Amino acid sequence: MITEKEIWDVLDDVKDPEIPKVSVVDMGIVTGVEVDEEGYVKVKMTPTFAGCPAVDYMKNDIKEKVSRLPVSGLDVEVSFDVQWSTNMITEKGRRLLKESQFALPPKHNGLVQIEMLEKVECPFCGSKNTILQSPFGPTQCRAIHYCKNCLQAFEQFKPV
Amino acid sequence: MKELNDNQIGAVKDLIFRMADDELILGHRNSEWTALGPILEEDIAFSSMAQDKLGQAHAMYQILHKLGEADPDTIAFTRDEKDFKCCHLVEFPIGEYDFSLMRHFLFDSAEALRFEMLMGSSYDDLANVAKKFKGEIKYHIMHADTWLVQLGNANEISKARMQSSLNECFPLALGIFEPSDFEETLIKDNIFPGEKRLQEEWLKFISPVITSAGLILPDINNCEPAFGGRKGYHTEYLKPLLDEMTEVYDIDPGAEW
């Protein structure tokens, strides 16, 4: 009989196609795993942004990888019942994002303040002598900053 | 509440069609700035906001699907012009950058407030997506406010352009708040506090930004709101947009992508 733990372990192999080091579990987008007595598996996930183009890709990847386990059936549901926020990125996820040279989103109490996008620490040199260039970056979840110390543009996972 | 009665279903569907159609059409318009933005950051900003809008439209069409309507692609790509409930503001071509920026400011301010109100909706599915969208649109507001204040105070040319766009967009924006036939149900059953209330909040919300941009809000009493869109009467611009949007879909509607 398959256990929830085994499902979570497999899900940790499903990576975010836009940041291949980080898994869907690290990102906090898997919001629930259930296995019933017959071995039927339900996985619930929530998109980082409503229009995230990687959602279907990750959903299919989850289906493919979980189906290889001895399960009697599988349902992967994308839902907004739980709304993703950057607070849901795990500690491991934050470490991996930093290693991938992203500035991290500050933890917040549910209310994102514009000030959170100012003086963000540069992931290259650690300086806070930085400016926000645009709240919109190469993907929906990233903002673009510029470091005046090392003269380097960098991306931040913007707090939501 | 999770289950709705027949009257509530009609009211919720109408509300969602209005919101989602606005998002779909303005999302399409925003995407027309891709590769044409006046500077690279603006090119990316409008493209990114387009993506958010299409994502939000999709999530709302998904709720309609749960309520018995067709699937999101069918809703988006197969309806006739008269079945769309978007307001006239979102239908206009992108025009010059100042027009698109002003439209984005006026529309997204209303939308942000709408989502905030809907976060407390008695209908769970709507409240859940509103909570999600609220975090996304915050960045749209931040973007709009920054540029409005900057261009309104930059020089005589930019100021004159922004004022003229405001004068043009304001009556169109009032069309956002065209009352529906379901206002009473929406308000009474705590689904949505209604278009009238939203318009009042919107005026309070945009006024200080317009003032800090050094611009003058047109007198609302001298404006004819651009109504009709919510009832299926559209501008001459919607039909060509829909034709373009569905051009590929129409070649092979059942195609798998």
Tab-separated table of C-alpha atoms in Angstrom:
chain	number	residue	atom	x	y	z
A	1	MET	CA	0.000	0.000	0.000
A	2	ILE	CA	1.360	3.341	-1.065
A	3	THR	CA	1.793	5.997	1.639
A	4	GLU	CA	1.408	9.768	1.510
A	5	LYS	CA	5.095	10.100	2.359
A	6	GLU	CA	6.055	8.132	-0.767
A	7	ILE	CA	3.907	10.441	-2.882
A	8	TRP	CA	5.507	13.544	-1.351
A	9	ASP	CA	8.968	12.062	-2.057
A	10	VAL	CA	8.086	11.616	-5.730
A	11	LEU	CA	6.603	15.106	-5.916
A	12	ASP	CA	9.951	16.430	-4.754
A	13	ASP	CA	11.310	15.175	-8.103
A	14	VAL	CA	8.860	17.340	-10.034
A	15	LYS	CA	10.752	20.523	-10.750
A	16	ASP	CA	9.613	23.999	-11.635
A	17	PRO	CA	10.481	24.213	-15.360
A	18	GLU	CA	11.482	27.856	-14.929
A	19	ILE	CA	13.882	27.130	-12.015
A	20	PRO	CA	14.968	23.509	-12.475
A	21	LYS	CA	16.665	23.236	-9.066
A	22	VAL	CA	13.441	23.873	-7.192
A	23	SER	CA	10.637	21.311	-6.859
A	24	VAL	CA	6.881	21.847	-6.672
A	25	VAL	CA	7.107	20.892	-2.989
A	26	ASP	CA	9.863	23.465	-2.312
A	27	MET	CA	7.738	26.112	-4.020
A	28	GLY	CA	4.808	25.303	-1.769
A	29	ILE	CA	2.402	24.859	-4.658
A	30	VAL	CA	1.336	21.336	-3.636
A	31	THR	CA	-1.347	22.034	-1.054
A	32	GLY	CA	-2.523	18.513	-0.287
A	33	VAL	CA	-1.931	14.805	-0.872
A	34	GLU	CA	-4.525	12.167	0.023
A	35	VAL	CA	-4.433	8.395	-0.393
A	36	ASP	CA	-7.595	6.398	0.291
A	37	GLU	CA	-7.744	2.748	1.423
A	38	GLU	CA	-7.951	1.540	-2.184
A	39	GLY	CA	-4.760	3.335	-3.122
A	40	TYR	CA	-6.477	6.148	-5.034
A	41	VAL	CA	-4.346	9.279	-4.887
A	42	LYS	CA	-5.506	12.891	-4.914
A	43	VAL	CA	-2.975	15.688	-5.329
A	44	LYS	CA	-4.044	19.304	-4.951
A	45	MET	CA	-1.954	22.165	-6.289
A	46	THR	CA	-2.353	25.932	-6.530
A	47	PRO	CA	-0.714	28.199	-9.128
A	48	THR	CA	1.835	30.816	-8.079
A	49	PHE	CA	0.054	33.266	-10.410
A	50	ALA	CA	-3.344	32.715	-12.043
A	51	GLY	CA	-1.782	32.960	-15.506
A	52	CYS	CA	1.312	30.873	-14.798
A	53	PRO	CA	2.054	29.032	-18.066
A	54	ALA	CA	4.038	26.335	-16.237
A	55	VAL	CA	1.020	24.976	-14.331
A	56	ASP	CA	-0.088	22.489	-16.987
A	57	TYR	CA	3.474	21.344	-17.499
A	58	MET	CA	3.904	20.668	-13.775
A	59	LYS	CA	0.493	19.035	-13.531
A	60	ASN	CA	1.380	16.613	-16.339
A	61	ASP	CA	4.774	15.945	-14.796
A	62	ILE	CA	3.106	15.102	-11.464
A	63	LYS	CA	0.702	12.747	-13.251
A	64	GLU	CA	3.509	11.015	-15.090
A	65	LYS	CA	5.766	10.538	-12.063
A	66	VAL	CA	3.058	9.531	-9.556
A	67	SER	CA	1.522	7.079	-12.060
A	68	ARG	CA	4.741	5.078	-11.995
A	69	LEU	CA	3.977	4.193	-8.353
A	70	PRO	CA	1.589	1.336	-7.523
A	71	VAL	CA	-1.538	3.518	-7.305
A	72	SER	CA	-5.069	2.426	-8.248
A	73	GLY	CA	-5.961	5.830	-9.638
A	74	LEU	CA	-4.829	9.438	-9.649
A	75	ASP	CA	-6.419	12.858	-9.702
A	76	VAL	CA	-4.410	16.084	-9.848
A	77	GLU	CA	-6.560	19.129	-9.162
A	78	VAL	CA	-5.557	22.753	-9.694
A	79	SER	CA	-7.551	24.928	-7.314
A	80	PHE	CA	-7.650	28.377	-5.737
A	81	ASP	CA	-9.144	27.112	-2.450
A	82	VAL	CA	-5.727	27.766	-0.959
A	83	GLN	CA	-4.096	30.863	-2.446
A	84	TRP	CA	-0.362	30.644	-2.961
A	85	SER	CA	1.832	33.224	-1.320
A	86	THR	CA	5.619	33.522	-1.242
A	87	ASN	CA	5.411	32.669	2.472
A	88	MET	CA	4.632	29.109	1.368
A	89	ILE	CA	8.083	28.595	-0.201
A	90	THR	CA	9.878	26.168	2.143
A	91	GLU	CA	13.221	26.920	3.843
A	92	LYS	CA	14.868	24.477	1.450
A	93	GLY	CA	13.141	26.257	-1.427
A	94	ARG	CA	14.466	29.614	-0.249
A	95	ARG	CA	17.982	28.227	-0.022
A	96	LEU	CA	17.745	26.785	-3.544
A	97	LEU	CA	16.344	30.033	-4.942
A	98	LYS	CA	19.235	31.911	-3.413
A	99	GLU	CA	21.664	29.413	-4.935
A	100	SER	CA	19.941	30.063	-8.275
A	101	GLN	CA	20.853	33.747	-7.772
A	102	PHE	CA	17.414	35.126	-7.048
A	103	ALA	CA	16.796	37.731	-4.386
A	104	LEU	CA	14.300	36.315	-1.906
A	105	PRO	CA	10.835	37.656	-1.139
A	106	PRO	CA	10.635	38.958	2.433
A	107	LYS	CA	8.251	37.028	4.688
A	108	HIS	CA	5.110	39.041	5.325
A	109	ASN	CA	1.939	38.950	7.390
A	110	GLY	CA	-0.360	38.696	4.378
A	111	LEU	CA	-0.052	42.349	3.489
A	112	VAL	CA	2.562	43.147	0.848
A	113	GLN	CA	3.934	46.663	1.184
A	114	ILE	CA	5.584	48.454	-1.710
A	115	GLU	CA	8.582	49.165	0.563
A	116	MET	CA	9.327	45.441	0.462
A	117	LEU	CA	10.579	45.966	-3.079
A	118	GLU	CA	13.024	48.674	-2.110
A	119	LYS	CA	16.613	48.122	-0.995
A	120	VAL	CA	16.441	44.416	-1.746
A	121	GLU	CA	19.666	42.545	-1.015
A	122	CYS	CA	21.702	41.834	-4.145
A	123	PRO	CA	22.119	38.052	-4.602
A	124	PHE	CA	25.566	38.576	-6.168
A	125	CYS	CA	27.382	40.863	-3.716
A	126	GLY	CA	25.008	41.142	-0.737
A	127	SER	CA	24.753	44.932	-0.962
A	128	LYS	CA	21.482	46.671	-0.200
A	129	ASN	CA	22.442	49.667	-2.314
A	130	THR	CA	19.917	48.576	-4.961
A	131	ILE	CA	16.938	49.998	-6.810
A	132	LEU	CA	13.763	48.463	-8.165
A	133	GLN	CA	13.771	48.780	-11.939
A	134	SER	CA	10.414	47.200	-12.683
A	135	PRO	CA	7.903	45.114	-10.743
A	136	PHE	CA	7.555	43.035	-13.925
A	137	GLY	CA	10.263	40.632	-15.035
A	138	PRO	CA	10.841	37.707	-17.393
A	139	THR	CA	8.136	35.689	-15.622
A	140	GLN	CA	5.070	36.817	-13.698
A	141	CYS	CA	6.598	35.967	-10.330
A	142	ARG	CA	9.775	38.045	-10.677
A	143	ALA	CA	10.730	41.716	-10.403
A	144	ILE	CA	13.868	43.324	-11.831
A	145	HIS	CA	16.319	45.232	-9.622
A	146	TYR	CA	19.694	46.842	-10.172
A	147	CYS	CA	22.639	46.769	-7.783
A	148	LYS	CA	24.524	50.071	-7.634
A	149	ASN	CA	27.382	48.410	-5.791
A	150	CYS	CA	28.324	45.625	-8.241
A	151	LEU	CA	26.539	47.265	-11.219
A	152	GLN	CA	24.551	44.150	-11.932
A	153	ALA	CA	20.859	43.677	-12.729
A	154	PHE	CA	19.191	40.892	-10.766
A	155	GLU	CA	15.795	39.271	-10.319
A	156	GLN	CA	13.745	38.968	-7.178
A	157	PHE	CA	10.891	36.607	-6.416
A	158	LYS	CA	8.370	39.291	-5.751
A	159	PRO	CA	6.385	39.010	-2.542
A	160	VAL	CA	2.726	38.044	-2.971
B	1	MET	CA	-21.707	29.544	0.647
B	2	LYS	CA	-20.846	26.755	-1.734
B	3	GLU	CA	-24.233	26.116	-3.331
B	4	LEU	CA	-26.332	28.809	-5.015
B	5	ASN	CA	-30.044	28.990	-5.757
B	6	ASP	CA	-31.261	29.693	-9.315
B	7	ASN	CA	-31.567	33.415	-8.833
B	8	GLN	CA	-28.089	33.612	-7.337
B	9	ILE	CA	-26.638	31.521	-10.155
B	10	GLY	CA	-27.994	34.014	-12.699
B	11	ALA	CA	-26.542	36.924	-10.746
B	12	VAL	CA	-23.141	35.308	-10.230
B	13	LYS	CA	-22.858	34.241	-13.862
B	14	ASP	CA	-23.651	37.738	-15.074
B	15	LEU	CA	-21.089	39.263	-12.709
B	16	ILE	CA	-18.387	36.792	-13.719
B	17	PHE	CA	-19.049	37.200	-17.441
B	18	ARG	CA	-18.603	40.970	-17.058
B	19	MET	CA	-15.381	40.640	-15.099
B	20	ALA	CA	-13.840	37.823	-17.118
B	21	ASP	CA	-14.721	39.369	-20.490
B	22	ASP	CA	-13.126	42.653	-19.390
B	23	GLU	CA	-9.981	40.755	-18.415
B	24	LEU	CA	-9.871	38.724	-21.624
B	25	ILE	CA	-10.301	41.717	-23.914
B	26	LEU	CA	-8.004	44.081	-22.027
B	27	GLY	CA	-5.500	41.239	-21.683
B	28	HIS	CA	-5.553	40.895	-25.453
B	29	ARG	CA	-5.130	44.653	-25.908
B	30	ASN	CA	-2.227	44.762	-23.426
B	31	SER	CA	-0.514	41.961	-25.324
B	32	GLU	CA	-0.505	44.175	-28.416
B	33	TRP	CA	2.275	46.176	-26.715
B	34	THR	CA	4.567	43.142	-26.815
B	35	ALA	CA	7.657	44.192	-28.792
B	36	LEU	CA	6.239	47.706	-29.268
B	37	GLY	CA	6.634	49.249	-25.809
B	38	PRO	CA	8.254	52.697	-25.679
B	39	ILE	CA	11.043	51.244	-23.520
B	40	LEU	CA	11.976	47.635	-22.791
B	41	GLU	CA	10.613	47.677	-19.221
B	42	GLU	CA	7.232	48.886	-20.459
B	43	ASP	CA	7.167	46.259	-23.165
B	44	ILE	CA	7.689	43.635	-20.454
B	45	ALA	CA	5.234	45.298	-18.050
B	46	PHE	CA	2.315	45.360	-20.479
B	47	SER	CA	3.083	41.813	-21.653
B	48	SER	CA	3.234	40.618	-18.064
B	49	MET	CA	-0.008	42.350	-17.152
B	50	ALA	CA	-1.592	40.783	-20.237
B	51	GLN	CA	-0.573	37.380	-18.942
B	52	ASP	CA	-2.094	38.110	-15.522
B	53	LYS	CA	-5.340	39.247	-17.107
B	54	LEU	CA	-5.677	36.179	-19.312
B	55	GLY	CA	-4.898	33.953	-16.317
B	56	GLN	CA	-7.545	35.679	-14.244
B	57	ALA	CA	-10.074	35.441	-17.082
B	58	HIS	CA	-9.330	31.730	-17.397
B	59	ALA	CA	-9.818	31.140	-13.663
B	60	MET	CA	-13.167	32.951	-13.778
B	61	TYR	CA	-14.359	31.105	-16.893
B	62	GLN	CA	-13.471	27.953	-14.959
B	63	ILE	CA	-15.980	28.967	-12.257
B	64	LEU	CA	-18.592	29.502	-14.987
B	65	HIS	CA	-17.791	26.019	-16.260
B	66	LYS	CA	-18.488	24.633	-12.781
B	67	LEU	CA	-21.820	26.476	-12.904
B	68	GLY	CA	-22.794	24.674	-16.097
B	69	GLU	CA	-21.331	26.847	-18.887
B	70	ALA	CA	-18.984	25.478	-21.569
B	71	ASP	CA	-15.250	25.025	-20.944
B	72	PRO	CA	-13.046	28.160	-20.813
B	73	ASP	CA	-11.713	27.898	-24.395
B	74	THR	CA	-15.197	27.492	-25.830
B	75	ILE	CA	-16.474	30.446	-23.809
B	76	ALA	CA	-13.549	32.619	-24.856
B	77	PHE	CA	-13.343	31.709	-28.525
B	78	THR	CA	-16.782	30.759	-29.810
B	79	ARG	CA	-19.229	33.363	-28.545
B	80	ASP	CA	-20.738	36.030	-30.760
B	81	GLU	CA	-19.937	39.654	-30.153
B	82	LYS	CA	-23.359	40.320	-28.599
B	83	ASP	CA	-22.766	37.619	-25.976
B	84	PHE	CA	-19.726	39.449	-24.613
B	85	LYS	CA	-20.344	41.599	-21.547
B	86	CYS	CA	-17.163	43.654	-21.500
B	87	CYS	CA	-17.328	47.429	-21.121
B	88	HIS	CA	-16.361	49.783	-23.966
B	89	LEU	CA	-13.200	51.004	-22.225
B	90	VAL	CA	-11.386	47.696	-22.752
B	91	GLU	CA	-12.402	47.408	-26.410
B	92	PHE	CA	-10.630	50.491	-27.749
B	93	PRO	CA	-7.406	49.969	-29.710
B	94	ILE	CA	-4.187	50.582	-27.761
B	95	GLY	CA	-3.718	53.987	-29.396
B	96	GLU	CA	-0.749	55.988	-28.185
B	97	TYR	CA	1.064	54.907	-25.036
B	98	ASP	CA	-0.604	57.619	-22.930
B	99	PHE	CA	-4.053	56.241	-23.776
B	100	SER	CA	-3.090	52.679	-22.851
B	101	LEU	CA	-1.491	53.871	-19.629
B	102	MET	CA	-4.517	55.924	-18.592
B	103	ARG	CA	-6.893	53.078	-19.414
B	104	HIS	CA	-4.710	50.711	-17.383
B	105	PHE	CA	-4.751	53.126	-14.422
B	106	LEU	CA	-8.526	53.682	-14.454
B	107	PHE	CA	-9.475	50.077	-15.122
B	108	ASP	CA	-7.046	48.369	-12.768
B	109	SER	CA	-7.905	50.727	-9.914
B	110	ALA	CA	-11.551	49.693	-10.263
B	111	GLU	CA	-10.571	46.057	-10.583
B	112	ALA	CA	-8.349	46.095	-7.492
B	113	LEU	CA	-11.216	47.539	-5.438
B	114	ARG	CA	-13.631	45.028	-6.940
B	115	PHE	CA	-11.379	42.133	-5.921
B	116	GLU	CA	-11.018	43.614	-2.447
B	117	MET	CA	-14.804	43.715	-2.104
B	118	LEU	CA	-15.202	40.216	-3.485
B	119	MET	CA	-12.725	38.823	-0.949
B	120	GLY	CA	-15.637	39.059	1.468
B	121	SER	CA	-18.163	37.535	-0.952
B	122	SER	CA	-20.596	34.983	0.442
B	123	TYR	CA	-19.862	32.853	-2.643
B	124	ASP	CA	-16.702	30.926	-1.770
B	125	ASP	CA	-15.370	30.327	-5.286
B	126	LEU	CA	-15.487	34.032	-6.062
B	127	ALA	CA	-13.944	35.007	-2.718
B	128	ASN	CA	-11.089	32.536	-3.285
B	129	VAL	CA	-10.081	33.832	-6.695
B	130	ALA	CA	-10.465	37.428	-5.498
B	131	LYS	CA	-7.971	36.746	-2.702
B	132	LYS	CA	-5.587	35.384	-5.313
B	133	PHE	CA	-6.040	38.226	-7.825
B	134	LYS	CA	-5.705	40.927	-5.178
B	135	GLY	CA	-2.028	40.053	-4.688
B	136	GLU	CA	-1.383	40.118	-8.429
B	137	ILE	CA	-3.114	43.380	-9.266
B	138	LYS	CA	-1.252	45.209	-6.522
B	139	TYR	CA	1.717	45.332	-8.866
B	140	HIS	CA	-0.446	46.682	-11.685
B	141	ILE	CA	-1.599	49.540	-9.455
B	142	MET	CA	1.938	50.263	-8.376
B	143	HIS	CA	3.010	50.384	-12.009
B	144	ALA	CA	0.114	52.611	-13.118
B	145	ASP	CA	0.470	55.079	-10.236
B	146	THR	CA	4.221	55.451	-10.710
B	147	TRP	CA	3.969	56.284	-14.407
B	148	LEU	CA	0.923	58.497	-14.044
B	149	VAL	CA	2.599	60.694	-11.449
B	150	GLN	CA	5.871	60.707	-13.354
B	151	LEU	CA	4.402	61.659	-16.734
B	152	GLY	CA	1.855	64.076	-15.283
B	153	ASN	CA	4.708	66.037	-13.735
B	154	ALA	CA	7.404	65.598	-16.384
B	155	ASN	CA	6.931	68.357	-18.967
B	156	GLU	CA	4.202	70.289	-20.786
B	157	ILE	CA	3.893	67.754	-23.587
B	158	SER	CA	3.553	64.717	-21.347
B	159	LYS	CA	1.176	66.561	-19.025
B	160	ALA	CA	-1.054	67.644	-21.917
B	161	ARG	CA	-1.091	64.117	-23.318
B	162	MET	CA	-2.026	62.581	-19.971
B	163	GLN	CA	-4.794	65.126	-19.417
B	164	SER	CA	-6.212	64.566	-22.864
B	165	SER	CA	-6.171	60.782	-22.340
B	166	LEU	CA	-7.889	61.228	-18.995
B	167	ASN	CA	-10.613	63.330	-20.633
B	168	GLU	CA	-11.100	60.661	-23.282
B	169	CYS	CA	-10.964	57.641	-20.956
B	170	PHE	CA	-13.060	58.954	-18.069
B	171	PRO	CA	-16.553	58.592	-19.630
B	172	LEU	CA	-15.484	55.201	-20.986
B	173	ALA	CA	-14.323	54.166	-17.523
B	174	LEU	CA	-17.682	55.134	-16.034
B	175	GLY	CA	-19.090	52.394	-18.283
B	176	ILE	CA	-17.327	49.848	-16.060
B	177	PHE	CA	-20.032	50.523	-13.467
B	178	GLU	CA	-23.076	50.045	-15.692
B	179	PRO	CA	-25.604	48.478	-13.319
B	180	SER	CA	-26.702	44.915	-13.991
B	181	ASP	CA	-30.209	43.491	-13.684
B	182	PHE	CA	-29.024	41.567	-10.657
B	183	GLU	CA	-27.727	44.356	-8.410
B	184	GLU	CA	-30.401	43.684	-5.804
B	185	THR	CA	-29.654	39.969	-5.496
B	186	LEU	CA	-25.902	40.551	-5.443
B	187	ILE	CA	-26.174	43.108	-2.653
B	188	LYS	CA	-28.911	41.408	-0.620
B	189	ASP	CA	-27.157	38.041	-0.613
B	190	ASN	CA	-23.737	39.537	0.141
B	191	ILE	CA	-22.239	38.278	-3.105
B	192	PHE	CA	-20.999	41.708	-4.237
B	193	PRO	CA	-21.737	45.193	-2.802
B	194	GLY	CA	-22.835	46.511	-6.211
B	195	GLU	CA	-21.556	48.728	-9.025
B	196	LYS	CA	-22.749	51.990	-7.462
B	197	ARG	CA	-20.764	51.411	-4.292
B	198	LEU	CA	-17.751	50.348	-6.352
B	199	GLN	CA	-17.871	53.537	-8.395
B	200	GLU	CA	-17.951	55.668	-5.222
B	201	GLU	CA	-14.947	53.829	-3.792
B	202	TRP	CA	-13.149	54.104	-7.130
B	203	LEU	CA	-13.554	57.882	-7.300
B	204	LYS	CA	-12.137	58.180	-3.774
B	205	PHE	CA	-9.272	55.888	-4.737
B	206	ILE	CA	-8.181	57.526	-8.001
B	207	SER	CA	-8.668	61.199	-7.027
B	208	PRO	CA	-5.530	61.635	-4.881
B	209	VAL	CA	-3.354	59.943	-7.536
B	210	ILE	CA	-4.748	62.192	-10.261
B	211	THR	CA	-4.075	65.205	-8.056
B	212	SER	CA	-0.469	64.171	-7.396
B	213	ALA	CA	-0.057	63.715	-11.134
B	214	GLY	CA	-1.093	67.367	-11.512
B	215	LEU	CA	-4.119	66.398	-13.597
B	216	ILE	CA	-7.754	67.439	-13.346
B	217	LEU	CA	-10.561	64.917	-13.070
B	218	PRO	CA	-13.361	65.772	-15.534
B	219	ASP	CA	-16.651	66.802	-13.950
B	220	ILE	CA	-18.626	63.603	-13.577
B	221	ASN	CA	-21.909	65.500	-13.988
B	222	ASN	CA	-20.896	66.586	-17.475
B	223	CYS	CA	-19.925	63.089	-18.597
B	224	GLU	CA	-22.109	60.643	-20.437
B	225	PRO	CA	-21.036	57.185	-19.166
B	226	ALA	CA	-20.305	54.751	-21.996
B	227	PHE	CA	-23.001	52.218	-21.158
B	228	GLY	CA	-24.148	49.312	-23.328
B	229	GLY	CA	-21.234	46.890	-23.152
B	230	ARG	CA	-22.683	44.977	-20.214
B	231	LYS	CA	-25.856	44.378	-22.246
B	232	GLY	CA	-24.072	43.223	-25.387
B	233	TYR	CA	-23.945	46.528	-27.302
B	234	HIS	CA	-20.334	47.113	-28.235
B	235	THR	CA	-18.071	49.547	-30.028
B	236	GLU	CA	-16.966	48.994	-33.604
B	237	TYR	CA	-13.614	47.793	-32.222
B	238	LEU	CA	-14.724	44.573	-30.533
B	239	LYS	CA	-15.688	42.541	-33.599
B	240	PRO	CA	-12.327	42.917	-35.409
B	241	LEU	CA	-10.546	42.062	-32.153
B	242	LEU	CA	-12.593	38.883	-31.701
B	243	ASP	CA	-11.974	37.928	-35.346
B	244	GLU	CA	-8.252	38.287	-34.836
B	245	MET	CA	-8.263	36.525	-31.467
B	246	THR	CA	-10.122	33.494	-32.816
B	247	GLU	CA	-8.350	33.284	-36.164
B	248	VAL	CA	-6.165	30.315	-35.235
B	249	TYR	CA	-8.803	28.616	-33.075
B	250	ASP	CA	-11.294	28.699	-35.941
B	251	ILE	CA	-8.959	26.791	-38.267
B	252	ASP	CA	-9.284	23.700	-36.082
B	253	PRO	CA	-11.454	24.175	-32.965
B	254	GLY	CA	-10.766	20.669	-31.613
B	255	ALA	CA	-6.971	20.854	-31.932
B	256	GLU	CA	-4.825	19.750	-28.989
B	257	TRP	CA	-2.003	22.129	-28.129
